Tab-separated table of C-alpha atoms and ligand atoms in Angstrom:
chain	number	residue	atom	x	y	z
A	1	UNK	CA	-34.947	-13.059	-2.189
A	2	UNK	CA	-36.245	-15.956	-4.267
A	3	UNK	CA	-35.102	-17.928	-6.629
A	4	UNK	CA	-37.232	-17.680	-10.177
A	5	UNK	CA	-38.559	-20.660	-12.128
A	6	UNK	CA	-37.295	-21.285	-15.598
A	7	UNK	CA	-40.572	-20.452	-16.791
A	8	UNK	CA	-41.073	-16.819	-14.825
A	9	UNK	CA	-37.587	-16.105	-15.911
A	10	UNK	CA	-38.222	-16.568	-19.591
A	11	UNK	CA	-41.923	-14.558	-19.239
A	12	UNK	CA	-39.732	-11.620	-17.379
A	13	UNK	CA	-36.778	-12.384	-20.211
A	14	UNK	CA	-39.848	-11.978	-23.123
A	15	UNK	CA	-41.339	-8.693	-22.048
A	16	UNK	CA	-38.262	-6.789	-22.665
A	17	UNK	CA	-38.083	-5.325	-25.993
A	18	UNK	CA	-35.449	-5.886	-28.519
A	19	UNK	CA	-33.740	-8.979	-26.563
A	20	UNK	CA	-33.818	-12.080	-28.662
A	21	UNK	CA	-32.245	-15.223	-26.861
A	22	UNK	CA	-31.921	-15.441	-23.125
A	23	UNK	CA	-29.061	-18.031	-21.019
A	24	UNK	CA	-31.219	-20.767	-19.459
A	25	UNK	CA	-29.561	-21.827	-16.302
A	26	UNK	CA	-29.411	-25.936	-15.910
A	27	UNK	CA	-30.921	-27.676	-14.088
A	28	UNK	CA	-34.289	-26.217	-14.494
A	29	UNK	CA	-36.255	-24.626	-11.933
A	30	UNK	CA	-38.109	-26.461	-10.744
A	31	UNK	CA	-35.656	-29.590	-11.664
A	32	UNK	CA	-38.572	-31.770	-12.996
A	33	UNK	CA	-39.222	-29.102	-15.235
A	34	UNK	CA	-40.752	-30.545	-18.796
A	35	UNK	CA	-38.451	-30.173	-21.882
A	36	UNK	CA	-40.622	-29.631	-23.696
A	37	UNK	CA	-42.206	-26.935	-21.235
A	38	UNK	CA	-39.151	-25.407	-21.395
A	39	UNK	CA	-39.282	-25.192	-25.476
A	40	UNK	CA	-42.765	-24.095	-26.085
A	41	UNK	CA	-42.566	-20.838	-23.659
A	42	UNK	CA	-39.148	-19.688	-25.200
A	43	UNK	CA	-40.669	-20.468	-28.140
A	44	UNK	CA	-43.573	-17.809	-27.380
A	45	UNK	CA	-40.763	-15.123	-26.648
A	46	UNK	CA	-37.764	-15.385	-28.504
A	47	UNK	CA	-36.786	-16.451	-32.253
A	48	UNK	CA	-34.041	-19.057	-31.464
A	49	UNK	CA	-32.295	-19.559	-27.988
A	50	UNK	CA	-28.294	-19.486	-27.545
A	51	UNK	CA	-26.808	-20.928	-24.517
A	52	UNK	CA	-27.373	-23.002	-21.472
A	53	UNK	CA	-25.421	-22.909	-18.582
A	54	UNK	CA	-24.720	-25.726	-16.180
A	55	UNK	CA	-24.615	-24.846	-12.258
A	56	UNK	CA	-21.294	-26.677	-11.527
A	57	UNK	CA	-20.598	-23.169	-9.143
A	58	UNK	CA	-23.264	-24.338	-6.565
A	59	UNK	CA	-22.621	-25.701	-2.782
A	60	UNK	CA	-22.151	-28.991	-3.933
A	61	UNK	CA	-19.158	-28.161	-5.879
A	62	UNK	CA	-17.904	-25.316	-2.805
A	63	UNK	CA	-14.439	-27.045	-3.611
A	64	UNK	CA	-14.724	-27.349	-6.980
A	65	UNK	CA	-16.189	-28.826	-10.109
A	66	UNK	CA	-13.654	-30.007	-12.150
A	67	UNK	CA	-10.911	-29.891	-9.813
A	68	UNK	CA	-12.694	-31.520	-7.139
A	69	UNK	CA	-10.290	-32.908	-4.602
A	70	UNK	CA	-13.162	-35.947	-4.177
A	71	UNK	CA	-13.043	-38.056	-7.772
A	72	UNK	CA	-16.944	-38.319	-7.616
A	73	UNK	CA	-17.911	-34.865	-7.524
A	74	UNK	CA	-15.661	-34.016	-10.340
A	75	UNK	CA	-17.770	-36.849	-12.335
A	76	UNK	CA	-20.430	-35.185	-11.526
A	77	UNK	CA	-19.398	-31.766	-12.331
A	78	UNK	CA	-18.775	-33.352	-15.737
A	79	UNK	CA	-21.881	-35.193	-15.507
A	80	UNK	CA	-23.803	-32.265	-15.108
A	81	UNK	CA	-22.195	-30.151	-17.960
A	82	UNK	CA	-23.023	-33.249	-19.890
A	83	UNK	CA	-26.671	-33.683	-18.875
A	84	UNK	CA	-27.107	-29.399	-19.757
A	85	UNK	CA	-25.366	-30.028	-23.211
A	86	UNK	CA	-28.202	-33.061	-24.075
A	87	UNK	CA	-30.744	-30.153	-22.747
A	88	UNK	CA	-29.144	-27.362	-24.472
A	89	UNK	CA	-29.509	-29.323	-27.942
A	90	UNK	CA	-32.965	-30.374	-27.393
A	91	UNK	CA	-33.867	-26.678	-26.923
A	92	UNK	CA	-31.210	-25.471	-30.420
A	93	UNK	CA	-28.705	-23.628	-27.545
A	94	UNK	CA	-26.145	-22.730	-30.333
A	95	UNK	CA	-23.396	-23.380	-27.128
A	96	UNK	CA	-23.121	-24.192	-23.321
A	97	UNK	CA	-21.517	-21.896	-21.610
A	98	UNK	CA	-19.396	-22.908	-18.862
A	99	UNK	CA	-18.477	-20.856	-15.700
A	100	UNK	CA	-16.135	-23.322	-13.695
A	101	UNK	CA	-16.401	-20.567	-10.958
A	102	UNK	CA	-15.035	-23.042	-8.206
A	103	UNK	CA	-12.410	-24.575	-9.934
A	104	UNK	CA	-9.146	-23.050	-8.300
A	105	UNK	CA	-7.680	-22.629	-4.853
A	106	UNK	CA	-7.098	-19.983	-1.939
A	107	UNK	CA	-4.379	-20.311	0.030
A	108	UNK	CA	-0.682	-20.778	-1.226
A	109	UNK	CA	0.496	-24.583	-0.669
A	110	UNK	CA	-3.296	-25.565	-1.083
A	111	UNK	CA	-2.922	-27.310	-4.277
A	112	UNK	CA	-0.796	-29.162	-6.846
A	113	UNK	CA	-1.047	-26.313	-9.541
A	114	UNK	CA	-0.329	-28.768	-12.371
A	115	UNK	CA	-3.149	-31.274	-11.093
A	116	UNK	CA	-5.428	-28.828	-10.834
A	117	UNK	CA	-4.474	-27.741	-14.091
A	118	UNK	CA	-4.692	-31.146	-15.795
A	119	UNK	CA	-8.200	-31.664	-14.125
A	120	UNK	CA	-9.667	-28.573	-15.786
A	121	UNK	CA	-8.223	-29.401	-19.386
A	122	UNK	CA	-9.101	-33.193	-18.785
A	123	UNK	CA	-12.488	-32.317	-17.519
A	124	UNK	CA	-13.302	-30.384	-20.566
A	125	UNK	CA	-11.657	-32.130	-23.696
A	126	UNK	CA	-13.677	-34.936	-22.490
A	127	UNK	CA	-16.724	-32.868	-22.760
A	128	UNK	CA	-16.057	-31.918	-25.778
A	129	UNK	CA	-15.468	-35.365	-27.131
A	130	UNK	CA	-18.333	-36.524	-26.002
A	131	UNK	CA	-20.236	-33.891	-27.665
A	132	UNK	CA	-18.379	-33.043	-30.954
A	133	UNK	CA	-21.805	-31.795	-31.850
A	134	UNK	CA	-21.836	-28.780	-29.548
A	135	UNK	CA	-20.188	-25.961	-28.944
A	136	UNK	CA	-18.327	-24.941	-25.000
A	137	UNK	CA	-17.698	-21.762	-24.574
A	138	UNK	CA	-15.612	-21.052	-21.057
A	139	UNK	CA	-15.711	-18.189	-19.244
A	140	UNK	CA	-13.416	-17.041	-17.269
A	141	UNK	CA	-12.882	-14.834	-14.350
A	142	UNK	CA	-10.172	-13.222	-12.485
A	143	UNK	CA	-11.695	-14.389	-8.988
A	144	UNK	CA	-14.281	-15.051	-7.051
A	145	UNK	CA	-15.823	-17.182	-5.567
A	146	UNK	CA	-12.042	-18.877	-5.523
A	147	UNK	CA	-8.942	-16.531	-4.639
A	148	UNK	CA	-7.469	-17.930	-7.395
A	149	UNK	CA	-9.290	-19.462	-10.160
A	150	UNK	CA	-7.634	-21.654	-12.841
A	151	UNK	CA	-9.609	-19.890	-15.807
A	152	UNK	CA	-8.480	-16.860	-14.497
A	153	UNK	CA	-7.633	-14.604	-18.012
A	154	UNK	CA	-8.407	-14.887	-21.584
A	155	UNK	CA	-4.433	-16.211	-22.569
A	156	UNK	CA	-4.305	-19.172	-19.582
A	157	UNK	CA	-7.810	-20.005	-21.163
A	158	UNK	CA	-6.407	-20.059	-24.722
A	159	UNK	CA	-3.653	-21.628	-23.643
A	160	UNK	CA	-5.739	-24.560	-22.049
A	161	UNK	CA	-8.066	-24.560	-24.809
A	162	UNK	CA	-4.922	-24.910	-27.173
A	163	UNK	CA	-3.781	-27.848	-24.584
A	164	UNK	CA	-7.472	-29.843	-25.076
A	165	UNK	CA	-6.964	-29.833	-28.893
A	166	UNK	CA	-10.840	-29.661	-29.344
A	167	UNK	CA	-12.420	-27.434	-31.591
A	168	UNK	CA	-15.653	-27.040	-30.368
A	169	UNK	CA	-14.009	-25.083	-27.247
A	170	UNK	CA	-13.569	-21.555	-27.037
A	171	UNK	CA	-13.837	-19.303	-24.847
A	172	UNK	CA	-16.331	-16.672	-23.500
A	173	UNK	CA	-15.591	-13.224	-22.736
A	174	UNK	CA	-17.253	-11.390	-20.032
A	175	UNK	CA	-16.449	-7.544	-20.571
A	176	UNK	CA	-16.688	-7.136	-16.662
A	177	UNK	CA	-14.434	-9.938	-16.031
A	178	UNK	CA	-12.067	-8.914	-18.198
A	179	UNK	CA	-12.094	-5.677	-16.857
A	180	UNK	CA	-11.490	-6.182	-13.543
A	181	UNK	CA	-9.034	-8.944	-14.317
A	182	UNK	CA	-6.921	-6.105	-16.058
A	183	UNK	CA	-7.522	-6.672	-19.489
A	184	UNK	CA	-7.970	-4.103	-22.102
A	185	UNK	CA	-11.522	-6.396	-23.627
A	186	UNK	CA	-11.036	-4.902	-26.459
A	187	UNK	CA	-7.335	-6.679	-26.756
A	188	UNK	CA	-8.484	-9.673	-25.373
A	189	UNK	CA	-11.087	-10.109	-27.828
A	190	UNK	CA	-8.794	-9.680	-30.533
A	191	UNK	CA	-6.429	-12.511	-29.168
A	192	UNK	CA	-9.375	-14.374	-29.164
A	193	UNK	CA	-10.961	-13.440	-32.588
A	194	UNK	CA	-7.454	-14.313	-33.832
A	195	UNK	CA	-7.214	-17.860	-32.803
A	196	UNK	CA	-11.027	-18.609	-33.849
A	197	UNK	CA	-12.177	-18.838	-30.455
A	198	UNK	CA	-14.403	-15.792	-29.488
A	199	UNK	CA	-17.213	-17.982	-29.180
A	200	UNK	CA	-19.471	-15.487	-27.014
A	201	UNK	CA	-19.667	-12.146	-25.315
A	202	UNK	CA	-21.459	-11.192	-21.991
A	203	UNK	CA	-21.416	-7.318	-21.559
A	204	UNK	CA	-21.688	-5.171	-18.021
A	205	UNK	CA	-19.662	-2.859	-16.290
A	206	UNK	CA	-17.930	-2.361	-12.890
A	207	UNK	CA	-15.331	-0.487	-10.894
A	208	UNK	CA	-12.535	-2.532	-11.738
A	209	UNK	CA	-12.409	-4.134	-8.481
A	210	UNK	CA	-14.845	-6.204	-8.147
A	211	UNK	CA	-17.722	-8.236	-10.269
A	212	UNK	CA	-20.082	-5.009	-9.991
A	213	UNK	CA	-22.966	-6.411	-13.072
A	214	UNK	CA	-23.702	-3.105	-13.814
A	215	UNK	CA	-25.608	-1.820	-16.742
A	216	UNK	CA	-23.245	-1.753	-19.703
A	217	UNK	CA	-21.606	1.180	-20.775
A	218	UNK	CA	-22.549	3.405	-17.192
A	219	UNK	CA	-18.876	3.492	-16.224
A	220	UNK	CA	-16.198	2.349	-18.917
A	221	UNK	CA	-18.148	4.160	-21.626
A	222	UNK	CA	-14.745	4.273	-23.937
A	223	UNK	CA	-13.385	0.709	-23.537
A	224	UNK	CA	-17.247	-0.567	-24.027
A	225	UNK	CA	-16.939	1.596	-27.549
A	226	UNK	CA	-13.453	-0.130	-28.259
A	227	UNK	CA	-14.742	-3.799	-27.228
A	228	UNK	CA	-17.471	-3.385	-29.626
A	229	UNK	CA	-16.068	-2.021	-32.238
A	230	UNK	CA	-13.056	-4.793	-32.173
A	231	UNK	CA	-16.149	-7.109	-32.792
A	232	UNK	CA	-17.038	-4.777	-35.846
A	233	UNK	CA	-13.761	-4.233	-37.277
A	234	UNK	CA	-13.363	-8.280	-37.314
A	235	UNK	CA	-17.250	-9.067	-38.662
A	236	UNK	CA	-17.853	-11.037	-35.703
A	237	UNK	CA	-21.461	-12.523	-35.983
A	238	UNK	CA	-22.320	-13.563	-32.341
A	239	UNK	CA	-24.736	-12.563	-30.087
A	240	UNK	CA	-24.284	-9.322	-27.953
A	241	UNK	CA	-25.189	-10.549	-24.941
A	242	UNK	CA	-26.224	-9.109	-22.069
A	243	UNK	CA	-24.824	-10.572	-18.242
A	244	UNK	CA	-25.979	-7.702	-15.926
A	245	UNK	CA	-26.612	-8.129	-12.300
A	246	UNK	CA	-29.282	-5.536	-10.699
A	247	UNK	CA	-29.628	-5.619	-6.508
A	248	UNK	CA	-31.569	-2.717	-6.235
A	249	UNK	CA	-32.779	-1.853	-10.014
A	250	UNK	CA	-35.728	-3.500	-11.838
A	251	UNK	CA	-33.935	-6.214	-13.464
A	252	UNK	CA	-36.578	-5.719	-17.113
A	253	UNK	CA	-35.788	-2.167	-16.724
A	254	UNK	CA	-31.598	-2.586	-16.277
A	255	UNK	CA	-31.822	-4.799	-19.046
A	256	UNK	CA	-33.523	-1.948	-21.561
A	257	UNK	CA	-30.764	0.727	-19.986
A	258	UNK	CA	-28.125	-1.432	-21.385
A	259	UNK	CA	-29.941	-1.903	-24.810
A	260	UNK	CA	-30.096	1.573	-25.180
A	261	UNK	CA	-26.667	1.711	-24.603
A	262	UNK	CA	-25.408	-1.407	-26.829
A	263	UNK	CA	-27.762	0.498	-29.636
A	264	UNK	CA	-25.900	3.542	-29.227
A	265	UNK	CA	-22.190	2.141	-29.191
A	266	UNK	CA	-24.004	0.475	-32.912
A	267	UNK	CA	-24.590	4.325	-33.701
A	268	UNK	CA	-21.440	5.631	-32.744
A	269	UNK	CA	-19.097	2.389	-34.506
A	270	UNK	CA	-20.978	3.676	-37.769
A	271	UNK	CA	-19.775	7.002	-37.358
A	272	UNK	CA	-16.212	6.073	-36.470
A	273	UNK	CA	-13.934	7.502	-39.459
A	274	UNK	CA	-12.345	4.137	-39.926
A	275	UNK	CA	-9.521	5.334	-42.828
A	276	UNK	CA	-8.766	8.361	-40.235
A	277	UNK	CA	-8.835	5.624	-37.335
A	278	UNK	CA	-6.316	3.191	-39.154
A	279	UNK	CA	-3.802	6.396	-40.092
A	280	UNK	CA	-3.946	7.251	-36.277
A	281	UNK	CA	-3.574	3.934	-35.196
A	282	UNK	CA	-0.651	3.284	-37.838
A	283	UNK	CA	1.063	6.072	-36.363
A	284	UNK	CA	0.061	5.265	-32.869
A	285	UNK	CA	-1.234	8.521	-32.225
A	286	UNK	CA	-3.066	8.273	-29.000
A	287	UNK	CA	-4.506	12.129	-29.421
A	288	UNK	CA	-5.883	11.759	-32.561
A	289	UNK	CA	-7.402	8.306	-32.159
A	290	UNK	CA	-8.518	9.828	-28.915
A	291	UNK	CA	-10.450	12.842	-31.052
A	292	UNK	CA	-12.292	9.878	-33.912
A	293	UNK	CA	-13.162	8.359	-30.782
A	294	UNK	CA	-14.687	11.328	-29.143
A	295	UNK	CA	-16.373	12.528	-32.464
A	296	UNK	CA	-18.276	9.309	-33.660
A	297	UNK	CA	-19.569	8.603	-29.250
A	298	UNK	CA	-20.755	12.485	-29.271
A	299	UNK	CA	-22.715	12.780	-32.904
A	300	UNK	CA	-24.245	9.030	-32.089
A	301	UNK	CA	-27.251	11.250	-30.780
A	302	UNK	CA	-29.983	10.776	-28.114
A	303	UNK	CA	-31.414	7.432	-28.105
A	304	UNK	CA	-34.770	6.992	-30.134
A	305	UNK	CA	-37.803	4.565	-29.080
B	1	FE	FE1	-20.958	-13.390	-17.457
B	2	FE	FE1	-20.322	-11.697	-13.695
């Protein structure tokens, strides 16, 4: 397996149909990688660009980022994050995206939970000062690489955000991650939506048990129709993005599966009887929600080229 370069990544990104921003992952590859390089060949493929996401999950950070036991790796977790968010402006990213997938602990005694706490919030309301330009968007993650990871759920990560008192922060929710954490997404986005801090979606599927990546929609079919219609129902404007992890699948190819699924969840949120919906859901009627549900998914129809 090898790594791609920034550049065969966007060219592979481009020739899918349909997609219209990809996540650049910072540093570049290869790390002397031109800017402006960078600009002009996601400027052949896509109309604007979204996100950048700093690597503060790699070897060097093995015992964390943020939460760093060593006070010069944690500087340079945040000195990393900092260096992608100068990048990420250059290149119009509408928001970094930050996946502090070290930052926790795993074993019990390990850590101080509330310095390990403070780190994280400290870590990231100083990004976010020193950026007020920008927007962070944190996702989080039940576990993985870390037993335990301190952005583990969509309310500690409110609850942190709420802590930093910065309003460029909010959070990112990854369907899968939510999933397997034990969420309903669908309820999680609506905590979110509510506080003003569903800053950005990553959709996939798995078993529950375990970060599977798998094409959206191929196992939770009915929670994927709730998450996105929870988006609709609110008028959320962000991008539906894809985060989809293929071992043995043609990565171009999983990534038109689960646009052809996202378009038909579009389909079938049109034909949800919404008054009919609200009555049900006003009464809590699980059957008859159950039956809109069923209706709108089964008359979205095959999927057109
Ligand atoms: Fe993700
Ligand atoms: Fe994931």
């Amino acid at each position: 397996w090898q790594p791609l370069s920034t550049l065969e990544a966007t060219k592979i990104a481009g020739s899918v149909r349909d997609l219209s921003v990809m996540v650049l992952l910072y540093p570049f590859s290869p790390q002397d990688l031109d800017l402006g390089e960078v600009a002009e060949a996601l400027r052949a493929v896509f109309f604007f660009n979204d996100t950048a996401t700093p690597e503060i999950y790699t070897r060097r950070f093995g015992h964390g980022g943020f939460t760093n036991p060593d006070s010069e790796t944690r500087r340079a977790a945040v000195g990393l994050v900092s260096a992608a968010a100068d990048a990420g402006r250059e290149l119009g990213c509408e928001y970094i995206k930050i996946w502090p997938g070290q930052d926790g602990w795993d074993y019990p005694f390990q850590v101080d939970y509330r310095q390990i706490w403070r780190y994280s919030v400290d870590s990231m309301r100083e990004l976010a000062q020193l950026h007020p330009g920008l927007r962070f968007a944190i996702e989080y993650k039940p576990r993985e690489p870390r037993n335990r990871m301190t952005f583990s759920s969509m309310a500690r990560t409110l609850l942190a955000i709420e802590e930093m008192g910065a309003d460029n922060v909010g959070v990112l929710l990854d369907f899968g991650h939510s999933l397997y954490g034990g969420e309903s997404p669908a309820e999680a986005a609506q905590m979110a939506i509510d506080r003003g801090k569903l800053f950005a979606i990553d959709v996939n599927d798995n078993f529950r048990g375990w970060d599977d990546d798998m094409v959206v929609g191929s196992v939770h079919l009915i929670e994927t129709l709730e998450f996105f219609h929870t988006l609709q129902r609110n008028d959320w404007a962000g991008v539906w993005q894809l985060d989809q992890f293929p071992f043995r699948e043609n990565s171009a190819d999983a990534a038109r599966a689960g646009i052809e699924v996202m378009k038909t969840m579009w389909r079938a949120c049109a034909l949800i009887d919404d008054d009919a919906l609200r009555a049900a859901q006003d009464a809590q009627d699980a059957l008859a929600a159950q039956r809109i549900i069923r209706r709108a998914l089964l008359a979205s129809g095959p999927e057109q080229d």
